[in-house]
Coordinates of N, CA and C in Angstrom, one line a residue:
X1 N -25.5 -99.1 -10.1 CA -25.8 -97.7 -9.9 C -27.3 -97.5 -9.8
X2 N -27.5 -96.3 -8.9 CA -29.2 -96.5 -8.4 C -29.3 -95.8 -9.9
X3 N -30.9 -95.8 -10.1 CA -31.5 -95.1 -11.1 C -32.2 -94.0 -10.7
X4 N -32.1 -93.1 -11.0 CA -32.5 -91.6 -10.2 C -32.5 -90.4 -11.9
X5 N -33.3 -89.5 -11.6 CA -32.8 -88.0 -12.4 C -33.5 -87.0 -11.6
X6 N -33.3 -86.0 -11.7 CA -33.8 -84.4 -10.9 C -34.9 -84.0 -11.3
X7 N -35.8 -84.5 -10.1 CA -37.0 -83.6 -10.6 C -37.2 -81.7 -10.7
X8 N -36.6 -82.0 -9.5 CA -36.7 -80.0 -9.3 C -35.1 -80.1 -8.7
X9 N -34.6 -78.6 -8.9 CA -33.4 -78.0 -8.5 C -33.9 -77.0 -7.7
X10 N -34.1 -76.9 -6.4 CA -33.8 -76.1 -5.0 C -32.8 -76.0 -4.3
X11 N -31.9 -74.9 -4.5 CA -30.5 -74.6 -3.7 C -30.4 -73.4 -3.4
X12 N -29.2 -73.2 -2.1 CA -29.1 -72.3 -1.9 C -28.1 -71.6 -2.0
X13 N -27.3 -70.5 -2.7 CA -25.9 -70.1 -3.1 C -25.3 -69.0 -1.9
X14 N -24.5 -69.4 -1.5 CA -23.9 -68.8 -0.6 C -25.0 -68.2 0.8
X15 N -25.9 -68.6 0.9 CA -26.8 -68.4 1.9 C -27.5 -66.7 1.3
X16 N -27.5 -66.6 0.0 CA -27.5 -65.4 -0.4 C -28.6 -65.7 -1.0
X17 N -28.6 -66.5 -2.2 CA -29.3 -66.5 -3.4 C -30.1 -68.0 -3.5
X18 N -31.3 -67.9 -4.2 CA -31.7 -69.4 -3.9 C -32.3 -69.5 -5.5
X19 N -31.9 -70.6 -5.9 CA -31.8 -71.0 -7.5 C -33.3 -72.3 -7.3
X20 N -34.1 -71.9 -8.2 CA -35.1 -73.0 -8.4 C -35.2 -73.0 -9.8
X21 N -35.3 -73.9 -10.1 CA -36.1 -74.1 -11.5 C -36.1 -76.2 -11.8
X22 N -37.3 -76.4 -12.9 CA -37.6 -77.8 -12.8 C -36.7 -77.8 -14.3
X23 N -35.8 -79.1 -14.4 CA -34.9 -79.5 -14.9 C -35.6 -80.2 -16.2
X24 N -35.0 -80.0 -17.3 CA -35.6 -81.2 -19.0 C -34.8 -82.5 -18.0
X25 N -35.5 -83.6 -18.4 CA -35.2 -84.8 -17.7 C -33.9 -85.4 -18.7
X26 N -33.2 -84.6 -19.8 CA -32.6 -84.8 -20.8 C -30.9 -84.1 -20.6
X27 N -31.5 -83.1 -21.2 CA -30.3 -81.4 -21.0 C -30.5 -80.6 -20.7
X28 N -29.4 -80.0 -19.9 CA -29.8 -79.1 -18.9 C -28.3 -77.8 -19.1
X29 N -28.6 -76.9 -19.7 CA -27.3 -75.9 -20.2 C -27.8 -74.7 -19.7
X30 N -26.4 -74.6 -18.8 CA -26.9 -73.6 -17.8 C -25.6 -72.4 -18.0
X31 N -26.5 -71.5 -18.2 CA -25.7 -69.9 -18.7 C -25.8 -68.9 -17.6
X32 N -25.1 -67.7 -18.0 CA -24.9 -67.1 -16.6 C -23.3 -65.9 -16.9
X33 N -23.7 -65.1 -16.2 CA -21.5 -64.4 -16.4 C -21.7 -65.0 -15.5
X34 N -20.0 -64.8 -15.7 CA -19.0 -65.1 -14.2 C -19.5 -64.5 -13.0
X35 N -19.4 -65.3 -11.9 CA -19.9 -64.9 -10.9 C -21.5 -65.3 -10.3
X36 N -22.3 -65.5 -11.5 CA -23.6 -66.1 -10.9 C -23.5 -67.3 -10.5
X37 N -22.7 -67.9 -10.2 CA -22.3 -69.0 -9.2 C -22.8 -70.4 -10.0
X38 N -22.5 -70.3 -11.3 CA -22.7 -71.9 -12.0 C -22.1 -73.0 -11.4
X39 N -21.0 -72.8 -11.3 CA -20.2 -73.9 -10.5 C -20.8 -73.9 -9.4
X40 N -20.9 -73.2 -8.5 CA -21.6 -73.5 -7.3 C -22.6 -74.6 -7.4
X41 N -23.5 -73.9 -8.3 CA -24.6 -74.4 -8.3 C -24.6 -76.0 -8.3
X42 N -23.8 -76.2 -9.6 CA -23.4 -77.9 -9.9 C -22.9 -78.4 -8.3
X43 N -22.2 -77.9 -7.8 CA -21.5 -78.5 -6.3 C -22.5 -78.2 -5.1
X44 N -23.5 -77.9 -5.4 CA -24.8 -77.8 -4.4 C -25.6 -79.1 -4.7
X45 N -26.0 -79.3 -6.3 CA -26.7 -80.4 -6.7 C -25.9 -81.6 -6.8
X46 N -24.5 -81.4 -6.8 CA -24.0 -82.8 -6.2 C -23.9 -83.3 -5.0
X47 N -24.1 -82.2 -3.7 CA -24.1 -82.7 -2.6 C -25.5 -83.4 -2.0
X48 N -26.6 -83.1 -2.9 CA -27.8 -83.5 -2.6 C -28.1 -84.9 -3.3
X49 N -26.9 -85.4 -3.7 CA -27.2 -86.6 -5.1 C -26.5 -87.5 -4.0
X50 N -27.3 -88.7 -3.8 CA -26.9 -90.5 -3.1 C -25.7 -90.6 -4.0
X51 N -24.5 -91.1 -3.5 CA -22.8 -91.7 -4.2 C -23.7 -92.6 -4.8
X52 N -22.9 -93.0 -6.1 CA -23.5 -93.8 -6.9 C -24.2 -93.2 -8.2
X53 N -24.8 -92.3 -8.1 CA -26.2 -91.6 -9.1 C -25.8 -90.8 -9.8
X54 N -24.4 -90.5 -9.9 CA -24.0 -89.0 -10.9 C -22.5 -89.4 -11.1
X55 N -22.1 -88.4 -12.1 CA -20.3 -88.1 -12.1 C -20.8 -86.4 -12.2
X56 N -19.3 -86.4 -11.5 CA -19.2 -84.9 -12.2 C -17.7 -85.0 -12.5
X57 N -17.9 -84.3 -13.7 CA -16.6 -83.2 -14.5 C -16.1 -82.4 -14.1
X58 N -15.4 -82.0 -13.8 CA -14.9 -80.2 -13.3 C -14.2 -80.1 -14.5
X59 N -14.2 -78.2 -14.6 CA -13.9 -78.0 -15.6 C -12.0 -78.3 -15.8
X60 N -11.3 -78.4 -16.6 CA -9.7 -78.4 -16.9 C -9.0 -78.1 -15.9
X61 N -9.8 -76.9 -15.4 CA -8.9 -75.8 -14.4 C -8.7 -76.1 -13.4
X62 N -9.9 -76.8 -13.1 CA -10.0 -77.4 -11.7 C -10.0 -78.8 -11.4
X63 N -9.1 -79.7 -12.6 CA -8.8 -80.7 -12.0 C -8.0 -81.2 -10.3
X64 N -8.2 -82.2 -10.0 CA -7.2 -82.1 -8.9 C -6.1 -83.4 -9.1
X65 N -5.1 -82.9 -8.8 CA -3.5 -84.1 -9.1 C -4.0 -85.0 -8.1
X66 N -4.2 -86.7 -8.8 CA -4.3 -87.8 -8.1 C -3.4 -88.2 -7.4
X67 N -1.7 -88.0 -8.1 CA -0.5 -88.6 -7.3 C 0.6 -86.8 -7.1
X68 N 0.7 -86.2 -6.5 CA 1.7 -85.1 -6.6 C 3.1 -85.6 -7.2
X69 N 3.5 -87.0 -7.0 CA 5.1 -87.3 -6.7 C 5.4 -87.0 -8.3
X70 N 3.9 -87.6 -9.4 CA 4.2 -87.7 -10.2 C 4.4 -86.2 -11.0
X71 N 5.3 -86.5 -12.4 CA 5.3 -85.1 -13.3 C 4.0 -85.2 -14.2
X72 N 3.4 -85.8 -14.5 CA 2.3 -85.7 -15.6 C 1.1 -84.9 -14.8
X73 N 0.5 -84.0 -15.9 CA -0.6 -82.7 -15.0 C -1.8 -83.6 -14.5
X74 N -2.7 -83.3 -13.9 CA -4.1 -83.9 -13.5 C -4.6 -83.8 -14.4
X75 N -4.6 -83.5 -15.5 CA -5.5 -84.3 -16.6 C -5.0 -85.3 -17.2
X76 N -3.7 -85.4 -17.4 CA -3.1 -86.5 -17.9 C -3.4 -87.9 -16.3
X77 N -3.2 -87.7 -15.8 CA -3.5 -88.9 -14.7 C -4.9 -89.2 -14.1
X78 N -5.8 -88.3 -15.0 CA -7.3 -88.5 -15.1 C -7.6 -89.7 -16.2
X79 N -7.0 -89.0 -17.0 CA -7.1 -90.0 -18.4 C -7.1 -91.4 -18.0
X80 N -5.1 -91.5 -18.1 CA -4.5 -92.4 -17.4 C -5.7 -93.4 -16.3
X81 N -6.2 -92.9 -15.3 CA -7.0 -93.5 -14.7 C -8.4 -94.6 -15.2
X82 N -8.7 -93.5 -16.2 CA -9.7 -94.1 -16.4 C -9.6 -95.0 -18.1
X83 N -8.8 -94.8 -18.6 CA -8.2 -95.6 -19.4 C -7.6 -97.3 -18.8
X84 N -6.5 -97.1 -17.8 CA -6.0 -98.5 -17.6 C -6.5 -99.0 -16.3
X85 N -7.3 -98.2 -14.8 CA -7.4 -98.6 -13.8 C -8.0 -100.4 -14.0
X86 N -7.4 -100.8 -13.6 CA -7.7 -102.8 -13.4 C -8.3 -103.0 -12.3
X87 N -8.1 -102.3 -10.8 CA -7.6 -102.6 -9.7 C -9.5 -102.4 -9.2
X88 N -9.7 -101.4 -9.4 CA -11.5 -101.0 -9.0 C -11.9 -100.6 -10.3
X89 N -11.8 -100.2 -11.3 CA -12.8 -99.1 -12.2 C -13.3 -98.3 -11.6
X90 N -14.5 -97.3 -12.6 CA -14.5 -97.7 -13.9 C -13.5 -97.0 -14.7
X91 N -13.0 -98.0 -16.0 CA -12.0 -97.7 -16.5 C -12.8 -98.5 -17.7
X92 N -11.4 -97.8 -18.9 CA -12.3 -98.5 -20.1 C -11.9 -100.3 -20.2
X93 N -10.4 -100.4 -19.5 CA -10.1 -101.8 -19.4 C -10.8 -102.5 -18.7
X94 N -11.1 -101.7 -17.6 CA -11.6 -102.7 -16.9 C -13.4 -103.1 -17.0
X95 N -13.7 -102.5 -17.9 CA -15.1 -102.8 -18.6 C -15.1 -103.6 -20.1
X96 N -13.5 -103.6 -20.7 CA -13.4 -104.6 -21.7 C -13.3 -105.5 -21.0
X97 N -12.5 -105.9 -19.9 CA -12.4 -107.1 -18.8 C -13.9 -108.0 -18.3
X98 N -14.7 -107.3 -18.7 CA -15.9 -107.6 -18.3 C -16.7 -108.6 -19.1
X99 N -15.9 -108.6 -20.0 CA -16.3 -109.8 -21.3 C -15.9 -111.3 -20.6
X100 N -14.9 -111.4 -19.3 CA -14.7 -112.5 -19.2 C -15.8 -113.2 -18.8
X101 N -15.7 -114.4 -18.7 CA -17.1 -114.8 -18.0 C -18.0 -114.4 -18.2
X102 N -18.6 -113.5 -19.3 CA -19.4 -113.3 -19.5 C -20.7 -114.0 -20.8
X103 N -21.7 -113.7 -20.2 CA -22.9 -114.2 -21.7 C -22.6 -114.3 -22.3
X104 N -22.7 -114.9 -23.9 CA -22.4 -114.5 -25.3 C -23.3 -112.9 -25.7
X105 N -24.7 -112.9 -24.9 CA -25.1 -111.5 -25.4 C -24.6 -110.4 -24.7
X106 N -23.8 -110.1 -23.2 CA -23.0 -109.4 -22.8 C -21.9 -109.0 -23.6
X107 N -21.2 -110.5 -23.9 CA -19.9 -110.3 -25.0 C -20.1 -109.2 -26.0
X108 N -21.2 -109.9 -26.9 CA -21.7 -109.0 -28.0 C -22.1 -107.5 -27.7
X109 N -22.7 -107.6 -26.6 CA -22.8 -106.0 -26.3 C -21.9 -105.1 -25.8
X110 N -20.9 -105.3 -25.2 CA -19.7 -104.6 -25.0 C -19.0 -104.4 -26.4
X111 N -18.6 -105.3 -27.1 CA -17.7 -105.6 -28.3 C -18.3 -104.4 -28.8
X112 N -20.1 -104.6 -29.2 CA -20.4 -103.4 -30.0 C -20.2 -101.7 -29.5
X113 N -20.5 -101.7 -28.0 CA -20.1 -100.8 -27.5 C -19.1 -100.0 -27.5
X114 N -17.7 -100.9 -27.6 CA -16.1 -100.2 -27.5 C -16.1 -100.1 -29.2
X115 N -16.6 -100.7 -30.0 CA -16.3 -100.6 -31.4 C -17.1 -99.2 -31.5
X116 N -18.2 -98.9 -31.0 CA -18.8 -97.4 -31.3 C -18.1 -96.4 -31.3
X117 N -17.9 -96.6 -29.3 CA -16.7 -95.5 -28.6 C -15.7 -95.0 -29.8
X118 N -15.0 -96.2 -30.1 CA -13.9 -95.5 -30.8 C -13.6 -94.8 -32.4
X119 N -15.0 -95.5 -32.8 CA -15.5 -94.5 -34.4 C -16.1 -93.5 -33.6
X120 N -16.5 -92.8 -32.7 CA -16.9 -91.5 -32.4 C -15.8 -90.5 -31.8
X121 N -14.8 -90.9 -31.5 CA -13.3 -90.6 -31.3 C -12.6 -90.8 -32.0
X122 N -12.6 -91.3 -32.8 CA -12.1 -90.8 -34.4 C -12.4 -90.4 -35.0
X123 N -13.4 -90.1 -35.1 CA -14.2 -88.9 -36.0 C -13.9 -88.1 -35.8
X124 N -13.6 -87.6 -34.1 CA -13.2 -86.6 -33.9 C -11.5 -86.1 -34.4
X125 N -10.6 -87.4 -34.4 CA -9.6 -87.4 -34.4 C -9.0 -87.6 -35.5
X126 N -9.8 -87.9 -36.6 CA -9.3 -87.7 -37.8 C -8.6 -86.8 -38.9
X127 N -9.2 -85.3 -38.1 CA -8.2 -84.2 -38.9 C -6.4 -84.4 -38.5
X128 N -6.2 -84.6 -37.5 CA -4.9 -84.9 -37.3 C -4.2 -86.3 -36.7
X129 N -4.9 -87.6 -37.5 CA -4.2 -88.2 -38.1 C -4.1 -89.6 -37.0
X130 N -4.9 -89.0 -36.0 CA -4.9 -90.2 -35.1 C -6.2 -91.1 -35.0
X131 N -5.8 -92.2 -34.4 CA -6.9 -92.8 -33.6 C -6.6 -93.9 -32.5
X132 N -8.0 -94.4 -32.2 CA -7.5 -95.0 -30.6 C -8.1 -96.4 -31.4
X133 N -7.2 -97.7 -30.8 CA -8.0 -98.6 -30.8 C -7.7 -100.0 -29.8
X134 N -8.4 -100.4 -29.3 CA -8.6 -101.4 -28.7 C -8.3 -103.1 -28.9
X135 N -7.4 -103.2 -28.6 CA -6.7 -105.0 -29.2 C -6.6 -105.5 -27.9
X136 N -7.4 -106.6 -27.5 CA -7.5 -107.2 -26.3 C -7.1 -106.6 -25.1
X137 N -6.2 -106.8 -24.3 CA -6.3 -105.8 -23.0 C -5.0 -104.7 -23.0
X138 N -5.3 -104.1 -24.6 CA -4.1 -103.0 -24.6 C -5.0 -101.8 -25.3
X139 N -4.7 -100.5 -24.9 CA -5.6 -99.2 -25.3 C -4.0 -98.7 -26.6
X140 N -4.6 -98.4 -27.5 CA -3.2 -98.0 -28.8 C -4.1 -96.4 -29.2
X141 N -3.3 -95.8 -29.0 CA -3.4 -94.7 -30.2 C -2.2 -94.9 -31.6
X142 N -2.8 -94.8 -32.4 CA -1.9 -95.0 -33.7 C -1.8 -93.6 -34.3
X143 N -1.1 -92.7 -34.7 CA -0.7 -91.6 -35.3 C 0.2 -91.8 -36.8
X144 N -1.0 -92.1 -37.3 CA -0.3 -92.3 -38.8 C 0.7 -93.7 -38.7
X145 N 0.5 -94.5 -38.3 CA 1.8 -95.9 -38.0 C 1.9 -95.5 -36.6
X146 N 2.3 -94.8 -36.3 CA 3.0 -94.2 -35.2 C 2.1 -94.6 -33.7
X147 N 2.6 -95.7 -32.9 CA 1.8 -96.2 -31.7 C 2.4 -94.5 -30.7
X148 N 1.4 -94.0 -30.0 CA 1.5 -92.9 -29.3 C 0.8 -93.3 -27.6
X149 N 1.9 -93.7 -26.5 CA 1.4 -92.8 -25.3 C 0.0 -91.8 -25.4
X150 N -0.6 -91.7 -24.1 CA -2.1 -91.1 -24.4 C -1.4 -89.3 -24.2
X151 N -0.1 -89.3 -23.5 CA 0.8 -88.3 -22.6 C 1.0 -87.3 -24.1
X152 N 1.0 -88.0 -25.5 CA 1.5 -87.3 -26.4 C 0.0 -86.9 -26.8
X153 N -0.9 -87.1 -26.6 CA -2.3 -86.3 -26.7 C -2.2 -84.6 -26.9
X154 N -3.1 -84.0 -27.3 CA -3.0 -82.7 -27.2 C -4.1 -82.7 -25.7
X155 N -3.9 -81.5 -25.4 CA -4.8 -80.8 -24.0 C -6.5 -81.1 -24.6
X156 N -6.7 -80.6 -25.8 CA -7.8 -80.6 -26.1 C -8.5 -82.5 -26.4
X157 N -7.0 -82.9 -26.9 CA -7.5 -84.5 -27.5 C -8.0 -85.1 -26.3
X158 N -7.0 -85.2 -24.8 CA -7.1 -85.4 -23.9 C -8.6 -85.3 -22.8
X159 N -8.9 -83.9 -23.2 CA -10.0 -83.6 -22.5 C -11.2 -84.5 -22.8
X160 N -11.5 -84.2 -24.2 CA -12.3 -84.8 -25.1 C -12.8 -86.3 -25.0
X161 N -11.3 -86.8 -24.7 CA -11.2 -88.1 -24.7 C -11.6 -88.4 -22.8
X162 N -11.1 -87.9 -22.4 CA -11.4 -88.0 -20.8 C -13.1 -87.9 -20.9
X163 N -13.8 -87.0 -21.0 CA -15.4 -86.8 -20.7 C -15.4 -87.6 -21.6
X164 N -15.7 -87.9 -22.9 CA -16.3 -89.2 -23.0 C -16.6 -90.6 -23.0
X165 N -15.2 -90.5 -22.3 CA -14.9 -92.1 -21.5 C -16.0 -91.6 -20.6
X166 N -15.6 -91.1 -19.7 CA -16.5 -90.9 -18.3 C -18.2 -91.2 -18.8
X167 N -18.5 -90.5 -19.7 CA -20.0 -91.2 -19.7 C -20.0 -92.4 -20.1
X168 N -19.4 -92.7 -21.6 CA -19.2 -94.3 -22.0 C -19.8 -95.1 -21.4
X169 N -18.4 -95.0 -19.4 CA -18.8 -96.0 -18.7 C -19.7 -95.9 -17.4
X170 N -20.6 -94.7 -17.9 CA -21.8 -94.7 -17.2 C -22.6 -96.4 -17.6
X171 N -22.0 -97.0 -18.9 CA -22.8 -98.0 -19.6 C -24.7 -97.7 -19.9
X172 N -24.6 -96.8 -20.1 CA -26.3 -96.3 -20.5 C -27.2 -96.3 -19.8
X173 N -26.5 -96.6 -18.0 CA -27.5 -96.7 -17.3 C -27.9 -94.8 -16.9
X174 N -29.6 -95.0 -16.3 CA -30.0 -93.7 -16.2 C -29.0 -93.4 -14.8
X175 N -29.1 -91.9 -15.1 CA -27.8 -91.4 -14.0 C -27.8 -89.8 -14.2
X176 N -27.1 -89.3 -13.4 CA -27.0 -87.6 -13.5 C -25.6 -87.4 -13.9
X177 N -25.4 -86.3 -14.7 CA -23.8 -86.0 -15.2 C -23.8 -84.4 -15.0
X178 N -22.9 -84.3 -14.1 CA -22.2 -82.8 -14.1 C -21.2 -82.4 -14.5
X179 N -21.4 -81.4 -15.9 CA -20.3 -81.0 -16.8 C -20.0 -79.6 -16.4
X180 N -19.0 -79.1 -16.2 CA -18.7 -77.4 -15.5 C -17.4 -77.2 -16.5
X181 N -18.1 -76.3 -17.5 CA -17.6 -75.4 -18.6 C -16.4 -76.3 -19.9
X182 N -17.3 -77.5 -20.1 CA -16.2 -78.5 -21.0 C -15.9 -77.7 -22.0
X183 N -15.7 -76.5 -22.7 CA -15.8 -75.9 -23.9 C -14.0 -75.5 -23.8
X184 N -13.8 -75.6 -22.4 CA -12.1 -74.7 -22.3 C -11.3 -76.1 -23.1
X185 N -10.4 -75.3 -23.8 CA -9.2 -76.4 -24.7 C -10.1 -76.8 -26.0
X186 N -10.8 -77.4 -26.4 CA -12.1 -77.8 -26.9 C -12.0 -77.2 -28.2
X187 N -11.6 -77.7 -29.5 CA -11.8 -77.0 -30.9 C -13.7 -76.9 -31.2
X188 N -13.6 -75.4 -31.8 CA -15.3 -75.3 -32.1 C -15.8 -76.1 -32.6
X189 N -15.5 -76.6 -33.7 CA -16.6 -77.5 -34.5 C -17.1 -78.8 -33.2
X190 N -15.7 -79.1 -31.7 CA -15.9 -80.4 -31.5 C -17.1 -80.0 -30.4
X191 N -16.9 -78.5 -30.1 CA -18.2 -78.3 -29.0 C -19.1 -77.9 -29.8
X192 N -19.5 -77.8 -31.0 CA -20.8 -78.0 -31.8 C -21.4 -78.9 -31.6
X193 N -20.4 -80.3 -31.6 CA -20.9 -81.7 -32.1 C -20.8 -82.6 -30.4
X194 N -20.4 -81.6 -29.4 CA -20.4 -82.4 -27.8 C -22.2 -83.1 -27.6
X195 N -23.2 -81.9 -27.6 CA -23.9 -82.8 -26.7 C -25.0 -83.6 -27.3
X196 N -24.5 -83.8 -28.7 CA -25.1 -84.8 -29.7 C -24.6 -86.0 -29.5
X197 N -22.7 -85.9 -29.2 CA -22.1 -87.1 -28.9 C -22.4 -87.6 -27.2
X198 N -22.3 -86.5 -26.2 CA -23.1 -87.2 -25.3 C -24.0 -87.9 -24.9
X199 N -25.3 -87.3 -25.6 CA -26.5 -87.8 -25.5 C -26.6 -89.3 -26.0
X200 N -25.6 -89.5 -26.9 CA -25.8 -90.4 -28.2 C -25.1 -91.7 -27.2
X201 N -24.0 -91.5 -26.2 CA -23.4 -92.2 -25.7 C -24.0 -92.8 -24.2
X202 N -25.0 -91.7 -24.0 CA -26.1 -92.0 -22.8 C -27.1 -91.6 -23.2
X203 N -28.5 -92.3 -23.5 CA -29.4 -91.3 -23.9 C -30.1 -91.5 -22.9
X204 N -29.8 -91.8 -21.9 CA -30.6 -92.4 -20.3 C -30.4 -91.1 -19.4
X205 N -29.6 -90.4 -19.6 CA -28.4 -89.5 -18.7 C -29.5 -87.8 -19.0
X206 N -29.3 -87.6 -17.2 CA -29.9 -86.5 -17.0 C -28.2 -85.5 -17.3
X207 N -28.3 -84.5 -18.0 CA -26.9 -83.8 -17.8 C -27.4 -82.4 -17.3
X208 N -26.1 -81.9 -16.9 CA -26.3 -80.2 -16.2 C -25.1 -80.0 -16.7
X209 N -24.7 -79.1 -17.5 CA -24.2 -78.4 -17.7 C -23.6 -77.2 -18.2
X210 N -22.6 -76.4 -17.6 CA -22.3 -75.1 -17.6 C -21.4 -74.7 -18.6
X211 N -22.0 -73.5 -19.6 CA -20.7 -72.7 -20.5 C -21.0 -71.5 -20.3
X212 N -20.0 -71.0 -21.1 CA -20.0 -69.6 -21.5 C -19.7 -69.4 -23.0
X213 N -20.0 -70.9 -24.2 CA -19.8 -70.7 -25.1 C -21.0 -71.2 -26.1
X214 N -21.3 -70.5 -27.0 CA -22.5 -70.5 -27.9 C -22.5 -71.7 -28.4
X215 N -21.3 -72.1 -28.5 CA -21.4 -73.2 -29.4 C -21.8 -74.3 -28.8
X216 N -21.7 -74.4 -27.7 CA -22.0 -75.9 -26.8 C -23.7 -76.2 -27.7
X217 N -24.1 -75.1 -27.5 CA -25.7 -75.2 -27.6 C -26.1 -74.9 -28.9
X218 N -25.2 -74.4 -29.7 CA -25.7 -73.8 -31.2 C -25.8 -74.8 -32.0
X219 N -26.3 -76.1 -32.2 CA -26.5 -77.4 -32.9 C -27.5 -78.1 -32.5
X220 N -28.9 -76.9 -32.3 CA -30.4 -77.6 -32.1 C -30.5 -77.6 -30.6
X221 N -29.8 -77.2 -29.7 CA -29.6 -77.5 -28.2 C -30.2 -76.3 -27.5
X222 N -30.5 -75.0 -28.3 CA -31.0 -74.0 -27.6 C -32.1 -73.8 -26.8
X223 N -33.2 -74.7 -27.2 CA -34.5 -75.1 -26.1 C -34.0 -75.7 -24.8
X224 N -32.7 -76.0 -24.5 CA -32.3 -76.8 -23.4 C -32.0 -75.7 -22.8
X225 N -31.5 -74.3 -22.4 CA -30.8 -73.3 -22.1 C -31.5 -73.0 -20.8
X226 N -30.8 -72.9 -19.3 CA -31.3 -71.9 -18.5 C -30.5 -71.0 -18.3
X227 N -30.9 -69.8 -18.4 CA -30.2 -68.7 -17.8 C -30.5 -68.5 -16.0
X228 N -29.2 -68.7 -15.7 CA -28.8 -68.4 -14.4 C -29.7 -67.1 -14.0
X229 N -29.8 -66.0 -14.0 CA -30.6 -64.6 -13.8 C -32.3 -64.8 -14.3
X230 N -32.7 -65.7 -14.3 CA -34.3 -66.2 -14.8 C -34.5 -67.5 -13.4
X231 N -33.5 -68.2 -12.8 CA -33.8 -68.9 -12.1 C -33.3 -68.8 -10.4
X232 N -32.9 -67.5 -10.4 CA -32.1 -67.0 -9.2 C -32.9 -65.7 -8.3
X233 N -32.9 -65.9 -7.4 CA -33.5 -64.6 -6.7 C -33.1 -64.6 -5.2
X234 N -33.1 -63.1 -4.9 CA -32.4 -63.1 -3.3 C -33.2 -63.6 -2.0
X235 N -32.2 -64.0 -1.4 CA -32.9 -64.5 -0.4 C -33.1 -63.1 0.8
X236 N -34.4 -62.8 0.7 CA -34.5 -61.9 2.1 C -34.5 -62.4 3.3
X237 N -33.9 -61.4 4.5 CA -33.6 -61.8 5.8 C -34.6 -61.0 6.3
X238 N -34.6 -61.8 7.5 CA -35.7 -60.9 8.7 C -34.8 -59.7 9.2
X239 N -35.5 -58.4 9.3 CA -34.9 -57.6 10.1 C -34.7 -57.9 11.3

């Protein structure tokens, strides 16, 4: 993956409105009502980003169904994806796979890596009784004894678990991440504690991203804040 982050954000929204402002090379939490075109915004700065140099998130709503034939929702076959894909990655298997043939100090660094992952997903998941863990090339959720399909996840456990894989396997390299409104499904205390766990999982990682909830940012994050209406102005036409 190239190594890149944003120096400046110049876009233009609907040929209407043109958004500037220079980006924390860190976090980037971008506020706004509905309608000031946040999402846009993110799908303008992804079209200006080389393949390779970012992910983006969409928010729940706007997932899109990988396979239609199947019955499980697009976030369940998001998961799914990025949990067992073998075939390309990135997947979490297929970055524990990565041990083969590898260094002894590679070894060691992944090992420590998936061992983190999953004490920070458990922490999360310890009010109700689950956790995830990793035994050679099988993903287990355990629910009190109980081995659990990821399908019996809650919407919220799911989500959680989906965006944090996804950075995970950024592997710490520096990169851009586009999150659009992760707070939907999301228990408060866990979007108190999101972009501590982010950061913590990439601290390389330029992020952008969009709420409309206090909490994302109410955990020391408030200096990171742009308001959409402070960085937006119309574009005038020629008569």
């Amino acid at each position: 993956m190239a190594q890149m982050k944003i120096p400046e954000v110049d876009v233009n929204l609907w040929n209407k409105y043109k958004v500037r402002f220079t980006p924390h090379p860190d976090v980037n939490i971008i506020v706004g009502i509905n309608g000031s075109g946040k999402t846009t915004l993110l799908s303008e700065i992804e079209k200006a980003l080389p393949k390779g140099t970012y992910i983006y998130v969409p928010s729940i709503d706007n997932l899109v169904t990988r396979d239609k034939r199947k019955k499980e929702t697009a976030l369940s076959q998001d998961l799914d994806s990025y949990i067992y894909d073998m075939k390309t990655g990135p997947s979490l298997m297929y970055y524990r796979m990565s041990m083969l043939d590898a260094s002894p100090d590679k070894q060691a660094r992944v090992k420590e890596r998936l061992a983190s992952f999953c004490d920070v997903v458990n922490s999360l998941f310890k009010d109700t009784g689950k956790q995830i863990e990793i035994e050679g090339n099988k993903f287990i959720i355990n629910s009190n004894g109980t081995l659990l399909s990821s399908n019996y996840l809650s919407s919220g456990e799911k989500q959680i678990l989906l965006l944090l894989l996804r950075v995970f396997l950024l592997d710490e390299k520096e990169s851009v991440v586009l999150i659009d409104e992760p707070e939907n499904s999301l228990d408060i205390s866990w979007q108190y504690k999101l972009i501590d766990i982010l950061t913590r999982l990439n601290p390389n990682a330029q992020f952008f991203i969009t709420t409309h909830s206090p909490s994302i940012f109410g955990n020391g994050w408030g200096d990171k804040i742009i308001y959409m209406e402070d960085v937006t102005t119309k574009i005038e036409k020629d008569v």
